[in-house]
Coordinates of C-alpha atoms in Angstrom, one line a residue:
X127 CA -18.6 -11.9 3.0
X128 CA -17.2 -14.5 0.8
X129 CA -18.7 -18.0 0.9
X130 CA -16.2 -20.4 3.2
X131 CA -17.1 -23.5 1.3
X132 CA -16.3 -22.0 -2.6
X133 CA -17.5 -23.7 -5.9
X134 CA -15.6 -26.9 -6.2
X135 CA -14.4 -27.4 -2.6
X136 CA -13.9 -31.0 -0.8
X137 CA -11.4 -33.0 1.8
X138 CA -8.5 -32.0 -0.5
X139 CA -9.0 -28.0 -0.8
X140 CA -9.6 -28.4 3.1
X141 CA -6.5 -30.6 3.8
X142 CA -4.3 -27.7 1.7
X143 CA -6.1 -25.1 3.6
X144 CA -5.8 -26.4 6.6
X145 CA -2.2 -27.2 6.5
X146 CA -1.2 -24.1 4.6
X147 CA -3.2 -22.5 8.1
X148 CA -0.6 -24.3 9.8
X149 CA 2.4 -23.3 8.1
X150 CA 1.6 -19.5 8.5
X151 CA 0.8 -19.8 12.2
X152 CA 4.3 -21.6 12.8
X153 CA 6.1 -18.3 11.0
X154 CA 3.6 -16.0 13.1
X155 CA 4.9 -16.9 16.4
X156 CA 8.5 -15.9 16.4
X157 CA 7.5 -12.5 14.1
X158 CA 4.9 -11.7 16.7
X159 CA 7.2 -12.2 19.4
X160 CA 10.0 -10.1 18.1
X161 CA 7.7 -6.8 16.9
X162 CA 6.6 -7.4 20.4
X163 CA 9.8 -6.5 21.6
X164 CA 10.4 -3.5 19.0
X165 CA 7.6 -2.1 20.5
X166 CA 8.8 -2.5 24.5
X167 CA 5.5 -4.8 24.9
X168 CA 5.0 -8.3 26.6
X169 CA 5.2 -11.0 23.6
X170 CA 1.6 -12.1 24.3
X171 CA 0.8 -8.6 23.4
X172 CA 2.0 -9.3 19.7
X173 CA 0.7 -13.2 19.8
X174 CA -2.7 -11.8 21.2
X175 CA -2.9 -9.2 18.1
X176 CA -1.9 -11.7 15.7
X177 CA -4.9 -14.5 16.7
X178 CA -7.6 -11.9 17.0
X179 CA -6.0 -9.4 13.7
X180 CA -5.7 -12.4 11.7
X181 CA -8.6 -14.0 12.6
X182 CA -11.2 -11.2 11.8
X183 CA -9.7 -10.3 8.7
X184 CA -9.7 -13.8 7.3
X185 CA -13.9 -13.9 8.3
X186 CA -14.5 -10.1 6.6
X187 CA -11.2 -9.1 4.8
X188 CA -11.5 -7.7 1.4
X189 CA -9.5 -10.8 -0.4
X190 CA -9.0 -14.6 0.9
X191 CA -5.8 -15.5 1.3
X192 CA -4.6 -12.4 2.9
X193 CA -3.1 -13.1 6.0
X194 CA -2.6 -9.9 8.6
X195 CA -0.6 -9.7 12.4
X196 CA 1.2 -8.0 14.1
X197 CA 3.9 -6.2 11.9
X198 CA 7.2 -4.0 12.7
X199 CA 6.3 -1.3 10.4
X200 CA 3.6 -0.6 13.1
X201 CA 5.6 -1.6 16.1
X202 CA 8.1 0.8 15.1
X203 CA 5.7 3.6 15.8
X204 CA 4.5 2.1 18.7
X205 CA 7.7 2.1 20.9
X206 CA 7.8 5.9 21.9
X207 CA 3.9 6.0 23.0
X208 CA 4.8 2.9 25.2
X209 CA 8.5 3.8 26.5
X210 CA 6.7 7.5 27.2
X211 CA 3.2 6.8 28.3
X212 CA 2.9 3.1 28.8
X213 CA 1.1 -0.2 27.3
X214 CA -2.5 0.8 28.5
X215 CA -2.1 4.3 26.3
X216 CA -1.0 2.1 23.2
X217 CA -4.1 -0.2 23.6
X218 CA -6.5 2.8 23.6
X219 CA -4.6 4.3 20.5
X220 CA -5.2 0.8 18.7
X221 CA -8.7 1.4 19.0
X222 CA -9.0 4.6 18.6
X223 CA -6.7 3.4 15.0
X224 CA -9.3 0.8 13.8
X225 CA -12.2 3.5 14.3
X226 CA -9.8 5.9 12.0
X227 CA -9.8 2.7 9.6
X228 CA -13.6 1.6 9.7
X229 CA -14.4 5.2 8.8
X230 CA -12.3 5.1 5.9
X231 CA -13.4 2.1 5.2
X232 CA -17.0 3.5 5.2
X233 CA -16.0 6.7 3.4
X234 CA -14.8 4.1 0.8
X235 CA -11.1 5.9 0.8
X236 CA -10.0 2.6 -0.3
X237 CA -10.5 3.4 -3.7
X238 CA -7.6 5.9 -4.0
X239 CA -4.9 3.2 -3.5
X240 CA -6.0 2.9 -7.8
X241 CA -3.2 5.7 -7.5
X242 CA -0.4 4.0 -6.6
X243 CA 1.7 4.1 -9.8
X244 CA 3.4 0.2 -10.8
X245 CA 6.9 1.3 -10.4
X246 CA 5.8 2.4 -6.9
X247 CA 4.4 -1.3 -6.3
X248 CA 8.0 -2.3 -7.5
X249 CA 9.6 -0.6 -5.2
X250 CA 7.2 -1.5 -2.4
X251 CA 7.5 -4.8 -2.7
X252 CA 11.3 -4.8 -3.4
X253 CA 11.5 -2.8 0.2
X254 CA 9.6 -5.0 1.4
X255 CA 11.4 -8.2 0.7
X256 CA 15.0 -6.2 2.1
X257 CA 13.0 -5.2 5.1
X258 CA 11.7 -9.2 5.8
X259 CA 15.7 -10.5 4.9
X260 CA 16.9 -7.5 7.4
X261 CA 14.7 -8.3 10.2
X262 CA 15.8 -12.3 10.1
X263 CA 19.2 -11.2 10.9
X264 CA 18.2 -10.6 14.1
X265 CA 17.6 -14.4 15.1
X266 CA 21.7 -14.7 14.0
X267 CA 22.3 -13.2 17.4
X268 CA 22.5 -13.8 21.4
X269 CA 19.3 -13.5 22.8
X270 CA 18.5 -10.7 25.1
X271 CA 21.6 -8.9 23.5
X272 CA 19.1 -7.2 20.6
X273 CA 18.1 -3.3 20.4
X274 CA 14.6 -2.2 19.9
X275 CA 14.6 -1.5 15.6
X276 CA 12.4 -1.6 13.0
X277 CA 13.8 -4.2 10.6
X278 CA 16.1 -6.4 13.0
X279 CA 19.2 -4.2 12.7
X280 CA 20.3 -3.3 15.9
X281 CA 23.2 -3.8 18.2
X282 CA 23.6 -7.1 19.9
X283 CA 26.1 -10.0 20.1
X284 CA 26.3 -12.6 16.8
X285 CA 26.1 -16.1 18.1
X286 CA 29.3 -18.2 18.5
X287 CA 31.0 -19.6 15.4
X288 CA 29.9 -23.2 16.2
X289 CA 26.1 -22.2 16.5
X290 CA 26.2 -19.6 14.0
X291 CA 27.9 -22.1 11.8
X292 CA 25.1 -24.5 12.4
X293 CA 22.3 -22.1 12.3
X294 CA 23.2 -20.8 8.6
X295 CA 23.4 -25.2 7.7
X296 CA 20.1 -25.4 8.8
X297 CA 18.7 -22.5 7.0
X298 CA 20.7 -23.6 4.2
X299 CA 18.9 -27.2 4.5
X300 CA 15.2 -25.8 4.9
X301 CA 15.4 -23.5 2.1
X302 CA 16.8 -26.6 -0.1
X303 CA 13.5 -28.4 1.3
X304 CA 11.3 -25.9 0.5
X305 CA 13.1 -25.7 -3.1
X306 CA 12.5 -29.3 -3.9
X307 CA 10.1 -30.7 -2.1
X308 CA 7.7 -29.4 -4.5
X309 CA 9.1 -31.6 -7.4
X310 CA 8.8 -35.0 -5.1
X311 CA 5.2 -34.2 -3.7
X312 CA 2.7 -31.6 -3.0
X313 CA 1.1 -33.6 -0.2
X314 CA 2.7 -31.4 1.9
X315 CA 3.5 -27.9 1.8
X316 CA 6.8 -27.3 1.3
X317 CA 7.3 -24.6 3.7
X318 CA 5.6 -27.0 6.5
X319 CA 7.7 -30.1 5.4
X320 CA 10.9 -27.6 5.6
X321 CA 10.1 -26.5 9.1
X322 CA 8.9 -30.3 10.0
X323 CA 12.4 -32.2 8.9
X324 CA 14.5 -29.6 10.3
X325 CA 13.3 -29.3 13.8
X326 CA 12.9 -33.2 13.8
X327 CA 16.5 -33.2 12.9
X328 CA 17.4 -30.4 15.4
X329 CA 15.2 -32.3 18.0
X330 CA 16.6 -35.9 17.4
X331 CA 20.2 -34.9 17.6
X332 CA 20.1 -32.4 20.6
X333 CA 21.4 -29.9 18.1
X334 CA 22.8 -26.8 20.4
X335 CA 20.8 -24.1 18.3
X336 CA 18.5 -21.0 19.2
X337 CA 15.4 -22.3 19.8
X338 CA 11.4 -20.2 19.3
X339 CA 11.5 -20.7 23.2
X340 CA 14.8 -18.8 23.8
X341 CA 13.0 -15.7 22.2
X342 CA 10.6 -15.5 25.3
X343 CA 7.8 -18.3 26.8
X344 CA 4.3 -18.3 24.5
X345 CA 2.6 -19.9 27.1
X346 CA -0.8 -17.9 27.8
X347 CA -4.2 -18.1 28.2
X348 CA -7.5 -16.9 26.4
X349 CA -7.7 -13.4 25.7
X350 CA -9.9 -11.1 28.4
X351 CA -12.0 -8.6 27.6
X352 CA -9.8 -4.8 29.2
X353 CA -11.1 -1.4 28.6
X354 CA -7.9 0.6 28.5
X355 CA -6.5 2.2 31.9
X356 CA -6.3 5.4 30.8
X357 CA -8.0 8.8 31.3
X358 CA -10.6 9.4 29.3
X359 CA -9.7 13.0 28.8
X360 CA -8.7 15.7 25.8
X361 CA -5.1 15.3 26.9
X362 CA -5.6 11.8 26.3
X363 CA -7.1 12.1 23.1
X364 CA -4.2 14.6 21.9
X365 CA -1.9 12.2 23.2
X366 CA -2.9 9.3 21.3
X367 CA -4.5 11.0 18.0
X368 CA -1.3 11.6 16.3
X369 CA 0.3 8.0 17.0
X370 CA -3.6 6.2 16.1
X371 CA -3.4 8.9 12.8
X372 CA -0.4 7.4 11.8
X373 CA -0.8 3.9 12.7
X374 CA -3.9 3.6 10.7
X375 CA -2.5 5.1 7.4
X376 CA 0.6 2.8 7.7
X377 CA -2.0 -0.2 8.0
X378 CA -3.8 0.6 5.5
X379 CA -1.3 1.4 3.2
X380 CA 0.2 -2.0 3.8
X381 CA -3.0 -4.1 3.7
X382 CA -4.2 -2.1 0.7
X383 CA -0.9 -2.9 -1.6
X384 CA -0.7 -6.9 -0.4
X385 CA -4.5 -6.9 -1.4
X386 CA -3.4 -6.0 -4.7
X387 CA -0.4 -8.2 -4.6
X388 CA -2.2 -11.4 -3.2
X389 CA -5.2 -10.3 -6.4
X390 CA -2.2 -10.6 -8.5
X391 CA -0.9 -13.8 -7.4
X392 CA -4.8 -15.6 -7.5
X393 CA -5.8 -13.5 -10.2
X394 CA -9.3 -12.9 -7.4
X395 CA -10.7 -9.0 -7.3
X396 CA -11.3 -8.2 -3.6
X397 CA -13.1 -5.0 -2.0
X398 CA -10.5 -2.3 -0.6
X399 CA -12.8 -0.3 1.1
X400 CA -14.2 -3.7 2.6
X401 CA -10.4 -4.5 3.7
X402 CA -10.3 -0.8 5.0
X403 CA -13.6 -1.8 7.2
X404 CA -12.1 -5.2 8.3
X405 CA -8.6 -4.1 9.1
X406 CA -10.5 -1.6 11.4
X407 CA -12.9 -3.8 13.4
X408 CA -9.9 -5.9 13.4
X409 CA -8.1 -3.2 15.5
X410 CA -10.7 -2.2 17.4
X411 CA -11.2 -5.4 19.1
X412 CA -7.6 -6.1 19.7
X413 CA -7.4 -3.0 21.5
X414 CA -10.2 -3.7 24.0
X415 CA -8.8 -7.6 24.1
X416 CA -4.9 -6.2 25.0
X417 CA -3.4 -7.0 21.4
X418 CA -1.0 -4.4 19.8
X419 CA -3.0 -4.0 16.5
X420 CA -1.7 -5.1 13.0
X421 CA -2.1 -4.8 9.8
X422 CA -1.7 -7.8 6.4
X423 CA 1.4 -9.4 6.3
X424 CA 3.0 -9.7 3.1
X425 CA 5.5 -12.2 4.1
X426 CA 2.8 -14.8 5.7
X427 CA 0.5 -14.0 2.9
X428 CA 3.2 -14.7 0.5
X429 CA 3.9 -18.0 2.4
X430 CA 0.3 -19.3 2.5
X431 CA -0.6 -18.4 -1.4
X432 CA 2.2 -20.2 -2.1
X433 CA 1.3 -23.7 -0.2
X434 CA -1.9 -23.4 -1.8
X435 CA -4.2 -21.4 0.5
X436 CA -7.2 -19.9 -1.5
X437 CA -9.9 -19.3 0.5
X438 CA -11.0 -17.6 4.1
X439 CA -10.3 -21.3 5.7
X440 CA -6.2 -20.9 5.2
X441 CA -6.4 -17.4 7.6
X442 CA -9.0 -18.5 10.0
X443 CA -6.6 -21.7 10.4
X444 CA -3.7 -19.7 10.7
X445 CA -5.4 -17.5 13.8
X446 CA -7.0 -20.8 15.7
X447 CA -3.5 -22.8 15.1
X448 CA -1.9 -19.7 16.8
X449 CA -4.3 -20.1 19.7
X450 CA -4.4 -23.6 20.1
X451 CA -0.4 -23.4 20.3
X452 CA -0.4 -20.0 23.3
X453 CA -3.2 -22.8 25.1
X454 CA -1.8 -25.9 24.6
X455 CA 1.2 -26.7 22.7
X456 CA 3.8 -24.0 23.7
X457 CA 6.3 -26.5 25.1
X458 CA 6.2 -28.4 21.9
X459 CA 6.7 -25.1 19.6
X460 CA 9.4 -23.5 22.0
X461 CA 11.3 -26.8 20.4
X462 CA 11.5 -25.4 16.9
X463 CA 14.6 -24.1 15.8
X464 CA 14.5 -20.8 14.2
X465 CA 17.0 -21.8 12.0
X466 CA 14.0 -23.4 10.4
X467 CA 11.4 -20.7 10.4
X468 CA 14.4 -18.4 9.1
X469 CA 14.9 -20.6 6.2
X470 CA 11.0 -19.9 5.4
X471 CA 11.2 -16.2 5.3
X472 CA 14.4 -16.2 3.5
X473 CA 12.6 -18.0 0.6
X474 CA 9.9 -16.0 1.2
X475 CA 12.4 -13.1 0.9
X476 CA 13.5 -14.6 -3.2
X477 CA 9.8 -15.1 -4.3
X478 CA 8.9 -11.8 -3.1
X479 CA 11.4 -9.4 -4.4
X480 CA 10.6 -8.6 -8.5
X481 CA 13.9 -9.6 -9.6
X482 CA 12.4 -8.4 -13.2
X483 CA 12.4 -4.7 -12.2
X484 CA 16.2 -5.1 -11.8
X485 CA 15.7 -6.3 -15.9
X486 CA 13.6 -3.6 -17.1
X487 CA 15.2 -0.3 -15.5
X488 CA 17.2 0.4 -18.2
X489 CA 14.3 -0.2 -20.4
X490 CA 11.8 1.8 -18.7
X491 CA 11.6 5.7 -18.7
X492 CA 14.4 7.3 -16.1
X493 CA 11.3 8.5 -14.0
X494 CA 10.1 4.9 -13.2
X495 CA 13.4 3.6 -12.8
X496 CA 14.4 6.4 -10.2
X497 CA 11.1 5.7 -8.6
X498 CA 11.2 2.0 -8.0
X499 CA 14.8 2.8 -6.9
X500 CA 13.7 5.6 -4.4
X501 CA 10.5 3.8 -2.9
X502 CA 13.0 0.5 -2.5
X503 CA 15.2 2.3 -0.4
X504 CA 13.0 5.1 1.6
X505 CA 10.7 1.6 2.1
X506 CA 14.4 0.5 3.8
X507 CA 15.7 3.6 5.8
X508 CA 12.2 5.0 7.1
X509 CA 8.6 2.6 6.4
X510 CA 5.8 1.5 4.4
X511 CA 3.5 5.0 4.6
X512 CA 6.8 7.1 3.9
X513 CA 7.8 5.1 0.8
X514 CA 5.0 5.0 -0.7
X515 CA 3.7 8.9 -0.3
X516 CA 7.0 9.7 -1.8
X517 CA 6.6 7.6 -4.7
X518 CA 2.9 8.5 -5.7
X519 CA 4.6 12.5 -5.3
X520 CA 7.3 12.0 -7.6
X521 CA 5.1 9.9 -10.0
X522 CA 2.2 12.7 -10.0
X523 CA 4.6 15.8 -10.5
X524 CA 6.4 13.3 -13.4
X525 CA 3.6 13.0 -14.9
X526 CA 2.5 16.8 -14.5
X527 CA 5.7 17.8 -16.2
X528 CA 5.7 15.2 -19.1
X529 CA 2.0 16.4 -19.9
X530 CA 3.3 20.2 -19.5
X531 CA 5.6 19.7 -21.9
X532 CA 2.4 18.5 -24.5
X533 CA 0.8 21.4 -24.6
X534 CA 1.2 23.0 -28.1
X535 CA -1.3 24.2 -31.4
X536 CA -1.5 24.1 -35.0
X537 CA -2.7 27.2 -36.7
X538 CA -4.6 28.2 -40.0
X539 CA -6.2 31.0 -41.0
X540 CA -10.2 30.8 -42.1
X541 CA -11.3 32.2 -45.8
X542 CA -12.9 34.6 -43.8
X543 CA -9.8 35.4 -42.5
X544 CA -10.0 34.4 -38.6
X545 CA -6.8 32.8 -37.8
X546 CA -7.7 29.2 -35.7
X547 CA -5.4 27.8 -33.0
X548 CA -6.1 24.1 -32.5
X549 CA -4.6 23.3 -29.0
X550 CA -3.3 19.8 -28.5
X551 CA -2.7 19.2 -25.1
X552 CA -4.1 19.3 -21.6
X553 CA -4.6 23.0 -20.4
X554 CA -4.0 22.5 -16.5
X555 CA -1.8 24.0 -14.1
X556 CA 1.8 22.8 -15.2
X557 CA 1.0 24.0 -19.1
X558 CA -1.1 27.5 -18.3
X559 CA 2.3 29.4 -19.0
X560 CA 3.3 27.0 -22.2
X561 CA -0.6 28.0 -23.0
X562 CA -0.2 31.6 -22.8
X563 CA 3.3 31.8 -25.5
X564 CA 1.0 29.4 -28.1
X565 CA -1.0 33.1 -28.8
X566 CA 0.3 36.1 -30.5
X567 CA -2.1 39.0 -29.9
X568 CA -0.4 41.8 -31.4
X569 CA 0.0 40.1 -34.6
X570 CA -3.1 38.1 -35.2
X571 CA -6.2 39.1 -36.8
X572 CA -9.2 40.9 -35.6
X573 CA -10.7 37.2 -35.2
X574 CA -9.6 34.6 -33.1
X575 CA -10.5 31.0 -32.9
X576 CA -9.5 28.6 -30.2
X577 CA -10.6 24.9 -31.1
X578 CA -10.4 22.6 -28.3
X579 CA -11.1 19.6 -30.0
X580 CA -7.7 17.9 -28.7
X581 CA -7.4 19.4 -25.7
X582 CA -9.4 19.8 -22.5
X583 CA -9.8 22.5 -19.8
X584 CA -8.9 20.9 -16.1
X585 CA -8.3 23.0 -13.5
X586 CA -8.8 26.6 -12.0
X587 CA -5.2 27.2 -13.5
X588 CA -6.5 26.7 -17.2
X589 CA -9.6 29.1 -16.4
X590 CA -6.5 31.7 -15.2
X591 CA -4.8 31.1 -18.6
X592 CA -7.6 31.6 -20.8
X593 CA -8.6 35.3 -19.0
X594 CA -5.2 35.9 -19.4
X595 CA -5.1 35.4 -23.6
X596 CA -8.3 37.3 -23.5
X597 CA -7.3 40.4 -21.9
X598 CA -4.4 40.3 -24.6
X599 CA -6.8 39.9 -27.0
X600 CA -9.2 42.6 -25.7
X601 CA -6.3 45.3 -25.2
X602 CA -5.5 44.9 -29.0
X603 CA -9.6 45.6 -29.7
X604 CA -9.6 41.9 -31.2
X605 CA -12.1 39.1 -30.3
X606 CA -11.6 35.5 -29.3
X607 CA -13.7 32.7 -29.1
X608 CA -13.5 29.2 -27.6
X609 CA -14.8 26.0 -29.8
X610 CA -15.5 22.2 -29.2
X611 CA -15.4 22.2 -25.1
X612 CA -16.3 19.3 -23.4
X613 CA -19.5 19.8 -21.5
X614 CA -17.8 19.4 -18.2
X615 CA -15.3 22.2 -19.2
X616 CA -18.1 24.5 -20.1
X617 CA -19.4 23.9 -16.9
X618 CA -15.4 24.5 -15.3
X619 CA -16.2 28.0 -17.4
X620 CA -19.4 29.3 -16.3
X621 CA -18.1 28.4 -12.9
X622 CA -15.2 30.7 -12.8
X623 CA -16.9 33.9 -11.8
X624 CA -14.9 36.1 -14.0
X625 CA -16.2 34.3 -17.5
X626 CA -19.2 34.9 -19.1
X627 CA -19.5 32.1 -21.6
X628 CA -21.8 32.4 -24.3
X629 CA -23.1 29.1 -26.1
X630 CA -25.1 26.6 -27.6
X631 CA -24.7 23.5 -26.3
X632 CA -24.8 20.4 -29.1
X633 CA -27.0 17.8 -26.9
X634 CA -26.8 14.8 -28.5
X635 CA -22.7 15.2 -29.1
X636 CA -22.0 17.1 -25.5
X637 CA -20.2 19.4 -27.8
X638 CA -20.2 22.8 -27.3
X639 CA -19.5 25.1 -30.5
X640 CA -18.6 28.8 -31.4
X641 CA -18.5 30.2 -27.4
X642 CA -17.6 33.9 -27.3
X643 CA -15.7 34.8 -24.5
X644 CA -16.8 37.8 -22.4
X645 CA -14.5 38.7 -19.0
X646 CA -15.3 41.5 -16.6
X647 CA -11.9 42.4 -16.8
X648 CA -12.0 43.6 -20.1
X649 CA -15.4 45.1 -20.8
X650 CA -17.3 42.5 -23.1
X651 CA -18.9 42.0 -26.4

């Protein structure tokens, strides 16, 4: 675990820590509250899931800096277990969901998010912004009037034109705060000073806005230990498999990508597979402590890199500000208007969205720009996991057909008049067929030479396409042989079953020279 007191830290890294802590855990409460309600649970539920999520992440998380919650993109998955089977049932799926995660974790599956393609983390994070904006429009309406959805859309009354009038001012006049406070002083983070004058303002001049309180009461006490209330039976387990399945891919999905996005931001490396492990003890606990599980948060990550939090301190903050205010200080933060906290997350919403990859789609290939396009918007209509598996598909088999479309040879015949095929290319599934038209059996000599200098044997498919050209070559009573493999391909070769590859290997180059190709299919040399 990463040291809490870094090289060069003092009173002022821990006075930006601490009040950067502070900042997130004011913009935690009324998003805990409402992906409580998307998910038909009590809002402690979601406030209890954000202290204890947030909190062991910060201590063991892969990256400082990262701040994770309660998020919708799981609460959205969680409303039919609950509305069908009830709160304890989600509670033992949590756990069951941060087991899933440790063991990936363990298994060090972290690694593979390496293969999420750049246009796909454009068009994650570009989702992700619409998705934060969307789900903010939900605080423009009568409370108690909303529908359960995913990103704040649903049906529900719009305030009154006097409040709604006053509620867009007062976003209007935190988001100029946040804009310039930064160019007065950095005492203060401006996100914390925004929230600070505005609910002063609100509070001074009775101001008749929606208030944190009208969402629902935060008041609450410590967290108890609960072993979930349900049945500790197969039917359980097949009941709550699929939804814990789910829920930990679309964590880790999410946690994964803002790990790479916060690296990006504080130019820090982080562990993934130690964020996999983290994100899972994380849910475990929650689910025996009666928390809704979570995942990392890009928008309060977002917010505390950006008021200067660097190290573990900012997210353990965060988590013990959250408590201190469900203990102590509800009354006081039922005050705030969300007018104020809105204003946060819509500037959260601008620095978050890569307004450069509106720049560069004309200038990058049409593959990448359909991409970021199509990961923005499935990101939008469906979630996170979705998105993303989409985007990596479309990405891979783009990539498999632009590499398909490589495969080609120069030829020249020998003095000794063996005609040579140099193959340029990769020889995998998507180019066997372009593989097989490079040859000419029936015209070529009684010699064949395939150099594979430029090109390298991949898969099963390439093995296919090779006994293929040999048969050819064997049913016209002509001999081939293969030249300059890798080592690993030779070993792809003597592995097929049907080769019999004749060589001698070059040890110090791992180049292996002059193999004749023998197949049981056509008899051998």
């Amino acid at each position: 675990m990463t040291d809490l007191r870094p090289q060069g830290f003092g009173p002022e890294r821990l006075r930006i820590e601490l009040l950067s802590g502070l900042t997130v855990a004011l913009a935690l409460v009324p998003e805990a509250v409402a992906f409580a309600f998307v998910a038909g649970v009590h809002p402690l539920v979601g406030l209890y899931a954000a202290f204890l999520v947030g909190l062991i992440t910060a201590l063991i998380g892969g990256r400082p800096g990262m701040i994770s919650g309660a998020t919708g993109a799981l609460a959205v998955v969680m409303v039919a277990l609950v509305a069908e089977h009830g709160v304890e049932y989600l509670f033992a799926t949590v756990v069951l969901m941060g087991l899933l995660q440790i063991t990936a974790g363990v298994l060090r599956w972290g690694k593979f998010i390496r293969l999420v393609p750049h246009p796909v983390m454009l068009g994650f994070v570009n989702g992700l912004a619409i998705v934060i904006f969307l789900a903010q429009l939900s605080q423009f309406k009568v409370p108690g009037t909303l529908e359960n959805t995913g990103h704040g859309m649903g049906g529900g009354q719009w305030l009154p034109a006097d409040q709604m009038g006053m509620m867009l001012a007062l976003v209007a006049l935190t988001m100029a705060i946040i804009w310039g406070m930064p160019r007065i002083t950095k005492i203060i983070p401006a996100p914390l000073a925004g929230i600070g004058i505005v609910a002063g303002l609100v509070i001074a001049l009775g101001l008749e806005v929606p208030r944190v309180g009208d969402l629902a009461s935060i008041q609450g006490g410590l967290p108890s230990f609960h072993i979930p209330m349900v049945p500790l039976t197969l039917e359980t387990f097949q009941i709550i498999l699929p939804y814990a399945v789910i829920l930990a891919a679309i964590g880790l999905i999410e946690s994964l990508l803002t790990l790479n996005l916060v690296g990006e931001m504080t130019n820090k490396r982080g562990g993934a597979s130690q964020e996999c492990v983290a994100q899972g003890v994380a849910n475990t606990v929650t689910g025996f402590f009666g928390g809704m599980g979570g995942c990392a948060m890009i928008g309060q990550s977002m917010i505390n890199v950006k008021s200067g939090g660097r190290t573990r301190i900012a997210g353990i903050a965060a988590a013990l500000f959250l408590l201190v205010f469900i203990l102590f200080a509800a009354p006081v933060i039922e005050l705030i208007p969300l007018a104020a906290l809105v204003g946060v997350m819509f500037m959260v919403v601008i620095g978050t969205f890569a307004w450069n990859s509106l720049k560069i789609l004309r200038k990058v290939p049409l593959t990448d720009a359909f991409v970021i396009i199509l990961v923005t918007v499935v990101t939008v209509l469906e979630d996170l996991a979705v998105a993303v598996v989409v985007g990596v598909i479309v990405s891979a088999l783009a990539y498999a057909w632009n590499n398909a479309r490589r495969i080609h040879a120069k030829t020249y015949v020998t003095p000794e008049g063996a005609k040579v095929y140099q193959v340029q290319g990769p020889l995998f599934f998507g180019s066997s067929d372009g593989f097989s038209e490079l040859f000419d059996p029936q015209n070529d000599p009684s010699v064949v030479i395939v150099d594979f200098a430029d090109s390298r044997v991949v898969d099963q498919s390439a093995l296919q396409a090779i006994e293929a050209v040999a048969a050819k070559y064997e049913t016209q009573g002509k001999q081939i042989q293969l030249r300059h493999l890798s080592r690993d391909c030779h070993q792809l070769l003597t592995k097929a079953g049907h080769l019999m590859v004749d060589s001698d290997d070059d040890p110090d180059y791992e180049i292996a020279v002059d193999y004749s190709v023998r197949t049981g299919i056509i008899g051998g040399h």
